[in-house]
Backbone as JSON, one array per atom type, in Angstrom:
{
  "sequence": "MESFQVRTYGPSPCRAAVLHGGPGAIGSAAGLARGLAESCGVLEPLQSKYSVTEQVEELHRQLTAYASRPLVLIGHSWGAWLAALYAARHPGLAARLVLIGCGPLEAAYLPQLEARRLAHFTPEEAARYRELLAALSSPGSAPDALLRQLGTLCEKADNFQPFEEPDGDSGTIDGEMYDKVFGEAAELRRDGRLLAAFDRISCPLEIIHGVYDTHPPEGVTEPLSRRGIPYTFHLLEQCGHTPWRERYARDEFFRLLNDAVKKEAR",
  "N": [[19.66, 3.82, -6.45], [17.46, 4.96, -3.88], [14.54, 6.29, -2.47], [12.08, 7.42, -0.1], [9.8, 7.55, -1.66], [10.33, 6.86, -4.34], [11.9, 4.32, -6.18], [14.83, 3.46, -7.97], [16.14, 1.69, -10.78], [18.63, -0.03, -12.69], [20.48, 1.32, -15.56], [21.25, 4.85, -16.08], [19.94, 7.2, -18.49], [16.63, 6.98, -16.99], [14.11, 5.21, -18.71], [11.59, 4.23, -18.44], [8.71, 3.87, -16.3], [7.3, 1.97, -13.7], [4.14, 1.18, -12.4], [2.58, 0.32, -9.44], [0.06, -2.06, -8.33], [-3.08, -2.52, -6.59], [-5.39, -0.5, -5.33], [-2.82, 0.43, -3.02], [-1.08, -1.7, -2.79], [1.77, -1.46, -2.1], [4.9, -1.2, -3.54], [4.68, -3.58, -4.89], [5.36, -3.89, -7.53], [8.03, -4.36, -7.77], [9.43, -6.65, -8.71], [8.75, -6.57, -11.41], [9.95, -4.12, -12.15], [12.63, -4.73, -11.66], [13.14, -6.81, -13.46], [12.77, -5.51, -15.95], [14.78, -3.67, -15.79], [17.06, -4.9, -16.59], [17.53, -4.18, -19.14], [17.07, -1.45, -19.43], [16.95, 1.81, -17.8], [14.83, 2.21, -14.96], [12.07, 3.56, -13.2], [10.4, 3.15, -10.09], [7.76, 4.35, -8.81], [6.36, 4.9, -5.6], [3.24, 4.89, -4.29], [1.53, 7.06, -2.02], [-0.7, 8.46, -1.29], [-4.21, 9.2, -0.54], [-6.36, 9.57, -2.24], [-7.69, 9.53, -5.59], [-7.08, 11.77, -7.22], [-4.98, 12.93, -5.74], [-3.08, 10.88, -5.91], [-2.54, 10.9, -8.66], [-1.37, 13.44, -8.95], [0.77, 13.21, -7.17], [2.23, 11.26, -8.51], [2.93, 12.76, -10.74], [4.72, 14.63, -9.61], [6.71, 12.88, -8.78], [7.63, 11.72, -11.21], [8.51, 13.94, -12.71], [10.52, 14.86, -11.08], [12.45, 12.9, -11.24], [12.94, 12.31, -13.9], [13.89, 13.61, -17.06], [12.58, 13.62, -19.42], [9.63, 12.54, -21.28], [8.33, 9.42, -20.17], [7.98, 5.86, -20.78], [5.1, 4.61, -19.51], [4.26, 2.04, -17.44], [1.75, 0.26, -16.27], [0.41, -1.82, -13.75], [-2.5, -3.64, -13.12], [-4.39, -1.9, -10.81], [-2.51, 0.11, -11.2], [-2.51, 0.37, -13.96], [-4.86, 1.78, -14.5], [-4.18, 4.12, -13.11], [-1.98, 5.01, -14.61], [-3.27, 5.62, -17.02], [-5.06, 7.65, -16.2], [-3.21, 9.54, -15.4], [-1.86, 10.12, -17.83], [-3.98, 11.24, -19.21], [-4.48, 13.49, -17.69], [-2.09, 14.86, -17.87], [-1.22, 15.45, -20.71], [1.17, 14.57, -23.17], [3.24, 14.11, -21.42], [3.63, 11.47, -21.09], [5.28, 8.99, -22.82], [4.47, 6.6, -23.9], [1.89, 4.26, -23.16], [1.62, 1.28, -21.32], [-0.52, -1.15, -20.46], [-1.02, -3.52, -18.04], [-2.66, -6.44, -17.17], [-5.05, -5.06, -16.81], [-7.95, -3.84, -15.15], [-11.54, -4.16, -15.8], [-12.96, -1.56, -17.8], [-15.51, -0.73, -17.73], [-18.35, -1.08, -15.62], [-20.14, -3.04, -16.33], [-18.81, -5.34, -17.0], [-18.05, -6.58, -14.68], [-19.5, -8.84, -13.57], [-18.49, -10.9, -15.23], [-15.8, -10.96, -14.45], [-16.07, -11.82, -11.79], [-17.24, -14.35, -12.16], [-15.24, -15.69, -13.61], [-13.19, -15.71, -11.72], [-14.32, -17.18, -9.56], [-14.58, -19.61, -10.83], [-12.02, -20.55, -10.81], [-11.55, -21.26, -8.22], [-11.6, -23.7, -5.54], [-14.53, -25.2, -3.97], [-14.3, -24.67, -1.21], [-12.44, -22.58, -1.16], [-13.89, -20.65, -2.56], [-15.95, -20.15, -0.75], [-14.5, -19.06, 1.37], [-13.51, -16.79, 0.12], [-15.87, -15.27, -0.26], [-16.5, -14.86, 2.42], [-14.36, -13.23, 3.25], [-14.77, -10.95, 1.66], [-17.21, -10.09, 2.71], [-16.42, -9.55, 5.34], [-14.63, -7.45, 4.95], [-16.33, -5.43, 4.26], [-17.55, -4.82, 6.6], [-18.06, -2.68, 9.44], [-15.33, -1.66, 11.53], [-13.52, -3.6, 10.82], [-10.29, -5.2, 10.28], [-8.56, -3.97, 7.94], [-6.0, -4.24, 6.66], [-4.95, -6.8, 7.36], [-7.05, -8.45, 6.49], [-7.08, -7.84, 3.76], [-4.6, -8.82, 3.01], [-5.05, -11.57, 3.31], [-7.13, -11.89, 1.44], [-5.77, -11.11, -0.86], [-3.84, -13.14, -1.1], [-5.49, -15.3, -1.63], [-6.79, -14.5, -4.01], [-4.6, -14.31, -5.64], [-3.95, -16.94, -6.11], [-6.1, -17.69, -7.72], [-5.83, -15.93, -9.85], [-3.43, -16.27, -11.18], [-1.39, -18.32, -13.36], [0.92, -20.32, -13.63], [2.76, -19.46, -11.42], [5.99, -18.43, -10.14], [7.77, -18.17, -7.04], [8.4, -14.94, -5.74], [11.3, -12.99, -4.71], [11.8, -12.3, -1.19], [10.01, -9.52, -0.02], [9.36, -8.48, -2.52], [6.67, -8.66, -2.93], [5.57, -6.5, -1.75], [3.97, -4.11, 0.5], [0.84, -3.89, 2.25], [-1.66, -1.46, 2.26], [-4.49, -1.03, 3.71], [-6.31, 1.05, 4.18], [-5.71, 2.82, 2.12], [-6.46, 1.28, -0.09], [-9.23, 1.03, 0.37], [-10.17, 3.72, 0.29], [-9.12, 4.84, -2.13], [-9.76, 2.95, -4.14], [-12.51, 2.88, -3.85], [-13.22, 5.43, -4.77], [-12.16, 5.27, -7.37], [-13.72, 3.22, -8.45], [-16.16, 4.51, -8.61], [-15.54, 6.37, -10.6], [-15.37, 4.61, -12.71], [-18.01, 3.63, -12.79], [-19.53, 5.92, -13.48], [-18.54, 6.56, -15.96], [-16.37, 8.25, -16.28], [-13.8, 7.22, -16.1], [-13.38, 5.68, -18.47], [-13.8, 7.77, -20.3], [-11.53, 9.27, -19.88], [-9.6, 8.19, -21.52], [-10.01, 9.37, -23.95], [-8.5, 11.64, -23.9], [-5.9, 10.93, -24.03], [-2.85, 11.11, -25.62], [-0.7, 9.61, -26.44], [0.82, 6.53, -27.76], [-0.87, 3.41, -27.1], [-0.63, 0.38, -25.42], [-1.73, -2.91, -24.62], [-1.33, -5.55, -22.42], [-2.21, -8.77, -21.66], [-3.03, -11.66, -19.76], [-4.17, -14.91, -20.7], [-5.25, -16.49, -18.67], [-5.86, -14.72, -16.71], [-8.2, -13.46, -14.41], [-9.48, -11.08, -14.78], [-11.49, -9.94, -17.27], [-10.32, -9.65, -20.57], [-11.89, -8.5, -22.53], [-13.25, -6.57, -21.2], [-11.64, -4.41, -21.3], [-10.73, -4.07, -23.98], [-13.08, -4.0, -25.59], [-14.7, -1.71, -24.72], [-12.83, 0.35, -25.39], [-12.59, -0.02, -28.17], [-15.23, 0.47, -29.03], [-15.29, 3.15, -28.55], [-13.56, 4.1, -30.36], [-10.85, 4.31, -29.84], [-7.48, 3.93, -30.48], [-5.36, 1.06, -30.08], [-2.81, -1.36, -29.25], [-2.95, -4.8, -28.86], [-1.91, -7.47, -26.83], [-2.16, -10.81, -26.16], [-1.3, -13.14, -23.83], [-0.49, -16.51, -23.75], [-0.86, -19.22, -21.37], [-0.69, -17.67, -19.03], [-1.3, -15.48, -16.31], [-2.49, -12.91, -14.14], [-0.2, -11.59, -13.37], [2.3, -11.19, -15.19], [5.16, -11.12, -15.1], [5.83, -12.91, -13.19], [5.18, -15.34, -14.17], [5.83, -18.62, -15.12], [5.85, -19.67, -17.76], [5.34, -17.54, -19.43], [6.91, -15.36, -18.93], [9.31, -14.67, -20.39], [8.39, -13.92, -22.98], [6.75, -11.84, -22.22], [8.57, -9.88, -21.18], [9.97, -9.45, -23.52], [8.06, -8.11, -25.06], [7.74, -5.79, -23.47], [10.33, -4.68, -23.59], [10.46, -4.13, -26.33], [8.48, -2.15, -26.47], [9.63, -0.08, -24.98], [11.93, 0.42, -26.49], [10.85, 1.48, -28.83], [10.32, 4.08, -28.12], [12.78, 5.09, -27.65], [14.1, 5.75, -29.87]],
  "CA": [[19.2, 4.93, -5.59], [16.13, 4.72, -3.37], [14.03, 7.24, -1.5], [10.82, 6.95, 0.47], [8.71, 7.52, -2.63], [10.73, 6.37, -5.67], [13.06, 3.45, -6.32], [15.37, 3.45, -9.32], [16.81, 0.45, -11.17], [19.28, -0.05, -13.98], [21.33, 2.44, -15.97], [20.65, 6.15, -16.4], [18.73, 7.77, -17.89], [15.47, 6.09, -16.92], [13.25, 5.25, -19.9], [10.27, 3.71, -18.12], [8.27, 3.85, -14.91], [6.31, 0.92, -13.45], [3.19, 1.63, -11.39], [2.08, -0.86, -8.74], [-1.38, -2.25, -8.23], [-3.76, -2.3, -5.33], [-4.48, 0.49, -4.75], [-2.29, 0.14, -1.7], [-0.09, -2.79, -2.81], [2.94, -0.59, -2.27], [6.12, -1.94, -3.81], [4.42, -4.89, -5.5], [5.91, -3.94, -8.9], [9.49, -4.43, -7.7], [9.91, -7.69, -9.62], [8.59, -6.03, -12.76], [10.99, -3.11, -12.37], [13.95, -5.38, -11.67], [13.28, -7.54, -14.72], [12.92, -4.57, -17.06], [16.03, -2.93, -15.6], [18.16, -5.6, -17.25], [17.74, -3.59, -20.46], [16.95, 0.01, -19.42], [16.7, 2.41, -16.49], [13.42, 2.12, -14.59], [11.58, 4.14, -11.94], [9.27, 2.51, -9.42], [7.15, 5.28, -7.85], [5.54, 4.29, -4.55], [2.14, 5.81, -4.01], [1.29, 7.23, -0.59], [-1.85, 9.34, -1.08], [-5.46, 8.51, -0.24], [-7.41, 9.88, -3.21], [-7.23, 9.36, -6.96], [-6.44, 13.01, -7.67], [-3.69, 13.09, -5.06], [-2.12, 9.92, -6.46], [-2.14, 11.38, -9.98], [-0.45, 14.57, -8.79], [1.99, 12.68, -6.56], [2.97, 10.63, -9.6], [3.51, 13.83, -11.56], [5.9, 15.15, -8.91], [7.75, 11.84, -8.8], [8.2, 11.54, -12.55], [9.23, 15.13, -13.14], [11.72, 15.0, -10.25], [13.44, 11.87, -11.55], [13.12, 12.11, -15.34], [13.94, 14.86, -17.82], [11.84, 13.43, -20.67], [8.49, 11.64, -21.09], [8.69, 8.01, -19.98], [7.0, 4.81, -21.02], [4.43, 4.29, -18.25], [3.84, 0.64, -17.43], [0.9, 0.13, -15.09], [-0.13, -3.15, -13.48], [-3.75, -3.71, -12.39], [-4.75, -0.52, -10.5], [-1.51, 0.98, -11.81], [-2.9, 0.63, -15.35], [-5.81, 2.91, -14.44], [-3.45, 5.32, -12.69], [-1.2, 5.46, -15.76], [-4.18, 6.24, -17.98], [-5.54, 8.91, -15.63], [-2.08, 10.48, -15.44], [-1.64, 10.54, -19.22], [-5.09, 12.11, -19.58], [-4.34, 14.75, -16.95], [-0.84, 15.52, -18.29], [-0.92, 15.02, -22.08], [2.52, 14.88, -23.62], [4.25, 13.72, -20.43], [3.8, 10.01, -21.18], [5.71, 8.64, -24.18], [3.69, 5.42, -24.3], [1.26, 3.55, -22.05], [1.49, -0.18, -21.39], [-1.44, -1.56, -19.4], [-0.83, -4.95, -17.76], [-3.68, -6.96, -16.26], [-5.95, -3.94, -16.53], [-9.31, -4.17, -14.78], [-12.56, -3.7, -16.74], [-13.16, -0.12, -17.84], [-16.93, -0.5, -17.5], [-18.85, -1.96, -14.56], [-20.93, -4.12, -16.92], [-17.98, -6.54, -17.13], [-17.7, -7.13, -13.37], [-19.97, -10.22, -13.38], [-17.56, -11.81, -15.9], [-14.63, -11.09, -13.59], [-16.43, -12.64, -10.63], [-17.46, -15.72, -12.61], [-13.93, -16.26, -13.96], [-12.44, -15.95, -10.48], [-14.93, -18.27, -8.82], [-14.31, -20.86, -11.56], [-10.66, -20.99, -10.49], [-11.5, -21.64, -6.81], [-12.32, -24.86, -5.02], [-15.7, -24.74, -3.2], [-13.85, -24.12, 0.07], [-11.83, -21.27, -1.44], [-14.96, -19.72, -2.93], [-16.64, -19.77, 0.48], [-13.6, -18.16, 2.11], [-13.49, -15.55, -0.66], [-17.08, -14.51, 0.08], [-16.37, -14.45, 3.82], [-13.43, -12.1, 3.33], [-15.43, -9.77, 1.09], [-18.2, -9.63, 3.69], [-15.7, -8.99, 6.49], [-14.04, -6.17, 4.56], [-17.39, -4.42, 4.19], [-18.1, -4.62, 7.94], [-17.38, -1.66, 10.25], [-14.41, -2.13, 12.55], [-12.66, -4.69, 10.35], [-8.86, -4.9, 10.19], [-8.44, -4.12, 6.48], [-4.69, -4.68, 6.18], [-4.86, -8.25, 7.52], [-8.04, -9.08, 5.61], [-6.65, -7.68, 2.38], [-3.51, -9.77, 2.77], [-5.66, -12.89, 3.1], [-7.84, -11.85, 0.17], [-4.78, -11.06, -1.92], [-3.26, -14.47, -1.24], [-6.5, -16.16, -2.26], [-6.99, -14.07, -5.4], [-3.37, -14.62, -6.38], [-4.07, -18.34, -6.55], [-7.06, -17.75, -8.82], [-5.52, -15.02, -10.94], [-2.17, -16.6, -11.84], [-1.4, -19.64, -14.0], [2.0, -21.12, -13.05], [3.71, -18.46, -10.91], [7.07, -18.82, -9.25], [7.86, -17.29, -5.89], [9.27, -13.78, -5.84], [12.15, -12.79, -3.53], [11.17, -11.63, -0.05], [9.89, -8.07, -0.16], [8.86, -8.07, -3.82], [5.21, -8.6, -2.93], [5.2, -5.19, -1.25], [3.19, -3.99, 1.73], [-0.57, -3.6, 2.0], [-2.28, -0.35, 2.99], [-5.92, -1.25, 3.56], [-7.02, 2.33, 4.11], [-5.52, 3.34, 0.76], [-7.31, 0.49, -0.98], [-10.63, 1.36, 0.61], [-10.49, 5.08, -0.14], [-8.79, 5.11, -3.54], [-10.53, 2.11, -5.04], [-13.9, 3.32, -3.81], [-13.33, 6.57, -5.67], [-11.9, 4.81, -8.74], [-14.89, 2.45, -8.89], [-17.17, 5.5, -9.0], [-15.12, 6.88, -11.91], [-15.76, 3.6, -13.69], [-19.47, 3.56, -12.87], [-20.15, 7.06, -14.16], [-17.98, 6.72, -17.29], [-15.24, 9.17, -16.36], [-12.57, 6.45, -16.32], [-13.27, 5.42, -19.91], [-13.68, 9.05, -21.01], [-10.16, 9.77, -19.76], [-8.8, 7.7, -22.65], [-10.16, 10.31, -25.07], [-7.52, 12.72, -23.77], [-4.55, 10.36, -24.09], [-2.29, 11.4, -26.94], [0.44, 8.73, -26.74], [0.44, 5.16, -28.13], [-1.42, 2.6, -26.02], [-0.5, -1.07, -25.57], [-2.39, -3.69, -23.57], [-0.81, -6.91, -22.28], [-3.16, -9.48, -20.8], [-2.89, -13.11, -19.72], [-5.39, -15.68, -20.97], [-5.77, -17.04, -17.43], [-6.22, -13.6, -15.82], [-9.64, -13.43, -14.18], [-10.0, -9.82, -15.31], [-11.76, -10.25, -18.68], [-9.71, -8.68, -21.47], [-12.94, -7.79, -23.27], [-13.64, -5.41, -20.41], [-10.74, -3.31, -21.67], [-10.65, -3.87, -25.42], [-14.36, -3.66, -26.22], [-15.03, -0.29, -24.51], [-11.93, 1.2, -26.16], [-12.93, -0.14, -29.58], [-16.49, 1.19, -29.26], [-15.02, 4.58, -28.47], [-12.65, 4.46, -31.45], [-9.52, 4.61, -29.3], [-6.54, 2.94, -31.02], [-4.49, 0.37, -29.14], [-2.22, -2.63, -29.65], [-3.32, -5.78, -27.84], [-1.11, -8.69, -26.76], [-2.74, -11.81, -25.27], [-0.26, -14.11, -23.52], [-0.93, -17.85, -23.37], [-0.3, -19.78, -20.13], [-0.32, -16.47, -18.27], [-2.35, -14.89, -15.52], [-2.58, -11.48, -13.87], [1.12, -11.02, -13.04], [3.11, -11.91, -16.19], [6.59, -11.26, -14.79], [5.99, -14.05, -12.28], [4.66, -16.55, -14.82], [6.9, -19.52, -15.56], [5.85, -19.91, -19.2], [5.07, -16.31, -20.2], [7.8, -14.27, -18.51], [10.25, -14.24, -21.43], [7.64, -13.2, -24.01], [6.29, -10.6, -21.6], [9.65, -8.89, -21.16], [10.28, -9.08, -24.9], [7.09, -7.08, -25.44], [8.06, -4.55, -22.76], [11.56, -4.12, -24.16], [10.11, -3.55, -27.63], [7.73, -0.92, -26.23], [10.57, 0.96, -24.55], [12.83, 0.73, -27.61], [10.13, 2.32, -29.79], [10.37, 5.48, -27.68], [14.18, 5.48, -27.46], [14.68, 6.03, -31.18]],
  "C": [[17.78, 4.65, -5.13], [15.77, 5.81, -2.37], [12.72, 6.67, -0.97], [9.77, 6.73, -0.61], [9.07, 6.92, -3.99], [11.96, 5.48, -5.55], [13.54, 3.53, -7.76], [16.17, 2.18, -9.55], [17.52, 0.66, -12.5], [20.04, 1.21, -14.31], [20.54, 3.73, -16.15], [20.84, 6.43, -17.88], [17.6, 6.74, -17.85], [14.59, 6.3, -18.15], [11.81, 4.86, -19.59], [9.99, 3.86, -16.64], [7.21, 2.77, -14.77], [5.45, 1.34, -12.25], [2.51, 0.41, -10.77], [0.56, -0.88, -8.66], [-1.91, -1.95, -6.85], [-5.18, -1.81, -5.57], [-4.02, 0.07, -3.35], [-1.36, -1.05, -1.64], [1.28, -2.18, -3.07], [4.2, -1.43, -2.44], [5.92, -3.26, -4.52], [4.91, -5.0, -6.94], [7.43, -4.05, -8.91], [10.06, -5.48, -8.65], [9.81, -7.29, -11.07], [9.69, -5.04, -13.08], [12.36, -3.76, -12.5], [14.17, -6.14, -12.98], [13.5, -6.62, -15.9], [14.25, -3.85, -17.0], [17.24, -3.66, -16.17], [18.47, -4.98, -18.61], [17.61, -2.07, -20.48], [16.76, 0.51, -17.99], [15.21, 2.5, -16.2], [13.18, 2.84, -13.27], [10.45, 3.28, -11.4], [8.71, 3.49, -8.39], [6.27, 4.52, -6.86], [4.47, 5.28, -4.14], [1.84, 5.86, -2.5], [0.02, 8.02, -0.28], [-3.15, 8.54, -1.04], [-6.64, 9.0, -1.07], [-6.82, 9.72, -4.6], [-6.49, 10.6, -7.44], [-5.08, 13.2, -7.04], [-2.66, 12.1, -5.58], [-1.64, 10.35, -7.85], [-1.12, 12.51, -9.84], [0.85, 14.16, -8.09], [2.86, 12.03, -7.63], [3.63, 11.67, -10.49], [4.77, 14.4, -10.91], [7.05, 14.14, -8.95], [8.43, 11.75, -10.16], [9.01, 12.75, -12.98], [10.5, 15.36, -12.31], [12.83, 14.05, -10.69], [13.73, 11.71, -13.04], [13.04, 13.45, -16.06], [13.18, 14.77, -19.14], [10.64, 12.53, -20.39], [8.94, 10.18, -21.05], [7.6, 7.1, -20.54], [6.41, 4.43, -19.67], [3.83, 2.9, -18.34], [3.05, 0.41, -16.15], [0.33, -1.27, -14.96], [-1.4, -3.04, -12.65], [-4.25, -2.29, -12.08], [-3.77, 0.46, -11.14], [-1.8, 1.28, -13.27], [-3.9, 1.78, -15.41], [-5.08, 4.2, -14.08], [-2.63, 5.88, -13.84], [-2.09, 6.18, -16.76], [-4.69, 7.59, -17.47], [-4.45, 9.97, -15.64], [-1.88, 11.01, -16.85], [-2.76, 11.44, -19.72], [-4.96, 13.48, -18.91], [-3.13, 15.55, -17.43], [-0.46, 15.06, -19.7], [0.49, 15.45, -22.48], [3.6, 14.47, -22.65], [4.4, 12.21, -20.31], [4.17, 9.69, -22.63], [4.87, 7.51, -24.75], [3.08, 4.82, -23.05], [1.25, 2.06, -22.34], [0.66, -0.61, -20.19], [-1.37, -3.07, -19.24], [-1.92, -5.41, -16.78], [-4.69, -5.9, -15.87], [-7.34, -4.44, -16.16], [-10.31, -3.63, -15.79], [-12.78, -2.19, -16.65], [-14.62, 0.26, -17.7], [-17.44, -1.53, -16.49], [-19.65, -3.14, -15.11], [-20.14, -5.42, -17.03], [-17.62, -7.17, -15.79], [-18.27, -8.53, -13.12], [-19.07, -11.25, -14.07], [-16.32, -12.04, -15.03], [-14.93, -12.03, -12.43], [-16.59, -14.1, -11.03], [-16.14, -16.41, -12.95], [-13.13, -16.6, -12.7], [-13.01, -17.14, -9.72], [-14.68, -19.62, -9.5], [-12.92, -21.41, -11.27], [-10.5, -21.44, -9.04], [-12.06, -23.04, -6.6], [-13.55, -24.34, -4.28], [-15.3, -24.1, -1.87], [-13.23, -22.73, -0.12], [-12.88, -20.24, -1.8], [-15.71, -19.24, -1.7], [-15.79, -18.8, 1.29], [-13.52, -16.81, 1.43], [-14.69, -14.68, -0.3], [-17.03, -14.03, 1.53], [-15.48, -13.22, 3.96], [-14.04, -10.83, 2.76], [-16.45, -9.21, 2.06], [-17.52, -8.97, 4.88], [-15.13, -7.62, 6.17], [-15.08, -5.06, 4.5], [-18.0, -4.12, 5.55], [-17.35, -3.53, 8.69], [-16.46, -2.3, 11.28], [-13.52, -3.28, 12.12], [-11.2, -4.23, 10.35], [-8.46, -5.05, 8.72], [-7.1, -4.63, 6.0], [-4.59, -6.21, 6.23], [-5.83, -8.96, 6.59], [-7.63, -8.98, 4.15], [-5.48, -8.6, 2.04], [-4.08, -11.17, 2.5], [-6.39, -12.95, 1.76], [-6.87, -11.86, -1.0], [-4.14, -12.41, -2.17], [-4.22, -15.41, -1.97], [-6.68, -15.8, -3.73], [-5.76, -14.37, -6.25], [-3.42, -16.04, -6.91], [-5.01, -18.45, -7.75], [-6.58, -17.01, -10.05], [-4.27, -15.39, -11.73], [-2.15, -18.05, -12.3], [-0.36, -20.57, -13.38], [3.06, -20.16, -12.52], [4.85, -19.1, -10.13], [7.17, -17.79, -8.14], [8.8, -16.13, -6.18], [10.17, -13.7, -4.61], [11.38, -12.09, -2.42], [11.16, -10.12, -0.28], [9.31, -7.63, -1.48], [7.34, -8.03, -3.89], [4.7, -7.29, -2.36], [4.48, -5.25, 0.09], [1.78, -3.55, 1.38], [-1.04, -2.45, 2.88], [-3.79, -0.45, 2.74], [-6.72, 0.03, 3.45], [-6.9, 2.93, 2.71], [-6.41, 2.59, -0.23], [-8.76, 0.94, -0.85], [-10.99, 2.72, 0.02], [-10.27, 5.28, -1.63], [-9.62, 4.24, -4.47], [-12.01, 2.47, -5.02], [-14.15, 4.48, -4.75], [-13.14, 6.15, -7.12], [-13.09, 4.02, -9.29], [-16.02, 3.38, -9.31], [-16.83, 6.12, -10.35], [-15.48, 5.89, -13.01], [-17.27, 3.58, -13.88], [-20.05, 4.7, -13.68], [-19.51, 7.38, -15.52], [-16.78, 7.63, -17.39], [-13.91, 8.44, -16.59], [-12.37, 6.21, -17.82], [-13.09, 6.71, -20.69], [-12.27, 9.62, -20.93], [-9.3, 9.34, -20.94], [-8.94, 8.6, -23.88], [-9.07, 11.37, -25.06], [-6.08, 12.21, -23.8], [-4.01, 10.5, -25.5], [-1.16, 10.46, -27.35], [-0.06, 7.35, -27.17], [0.05, 4.34, -26.89], [-1.24, 1.12, -26.35], [-1.14, -1.75, -24.37], [-1.79, -5.09, -23.58], [-1.67, -7.64, -21.26], [-2.9, -10.98, -20.88], [-4.21, -13.81, -19.96], [-6.06, -16.13, -19.68], [-6.17, -15.95, -16.43], [-7.74, -13.58, -15.65], [-10.28, -12.11, -14.6], [-10.25, -10.02, -16.8], [-11.13, -9.22, -19.61], [-10.72, -7.89, -22.28], [-13.41, -6.55, -22.53], [-12.77, -4.2, -20.65], [-10.85, -3.02, -23.17], [-11.97, -3.43, -26.04], [-14.77, -2.21, -25.96], [-14.13, 0.65, -25.31], [-12.28, 1.16, -27.64], [-14.23, 0.6, -29.9], [-16.27, 2.69, -29.29], [-14.06, 5.04, -29.57], [-11.26, 4.83, -30.99], [-8.54, 3.54, -29.79], [-5.67, 2.32, -29.93], [-3.89, -0.86, -29.83], [-2.43, -3.62, -28.52], [-2.47, -7.03, -27.96], [-1.74, -9.63, -25.74], [-1.73, -12.93, -25.07], [-0.87, -15.44, -23.07], [-0.23, -18.29, -22.08], [0.17, -18.66, -19.2], [-1.53, -15.94, -17.53], [-2.18, -13.39, -15.34], [-1.22, -10.81, -13.69], [2.17, -11.65, -13.95], [4.58, -12.08, -15.82], [6.87, -12.38, -13.8], [5.58, -15.37, -12.92], [5.79, -17.36, -15.47], [6.99, -19.61, -17.08], [5.71, -18.63, -20.03], [6.08, -15.2, -19.94], [8.69, -13.77, -19.66], [9.54, -13.43, -22.52], [7.15, -11.85, -23.48], [7.38, -9.54, -21.62], [10.12, -8.53, -22.56], [9.35, -7.98, -25.38], [7.4, -5.74, -24.76], [9.31, -3.89, -23.33], [11.3, -3.49, -25.52], [9.38, -2.22, -27.46], [8.66, 0.22, -25.84], [11.48, 1.38, -25.7], [12.15, 1.63, -28.64], [10.24, 3.79, -29.42], [11.8, 5.96, -27.46], [14.85, 5.86, -28.78], [14.86, 7.53, -31.4]]
}
């Protein structure tokens, strides 16, 4: 079944929901949903709103319309933040959180992210990366096209040994959504509200991160540990930012996800 806002995969009832990254990489979690659907029913909500609050409430409408019980929320990249903000806003409506390739929860870790990414580029790629960032910050730019180019470049740096996904699984890019939602989300990180949201999460928390991911895992684990927030951490070898596309880590990744879902199906 598929509608404009939610895709469903696998058998009923759905046990998990996967949240795409970006913000604005709409449909980019399709491969994740399809892989997990081999063992359970999965929702893939597609975000369409242009503020953090609106995306959280849109997700609430999507989940409550399609599921009669709390789901395991599996968020990738920006989707990891969205899952956490949702679970903080609606305690008890998430059975478990699984954060995949989560970005740093404090701005102090951003220089590490930049250094890790640049280390994976050739000099020519690094120069192009800076050009694209500068172009995106210029008035009158074409954000959708520039973001596609930036995404292609970052994908090369962020992933270890990826295989190609089927056509359409990479999703579509909404540059306006990225600009507006990420700008707001970055402010939540800067002023500490993003990290503080984890204080209000009542369900179990798991973190899955690839060794090769340019997003430093310490940017997630260290702030949570300092705050006394419990979590389970899985670090995948030979794996980057998108584990379901990784040649050497995919099987272990889906084993971890299946275990997480099974814990809440008992």
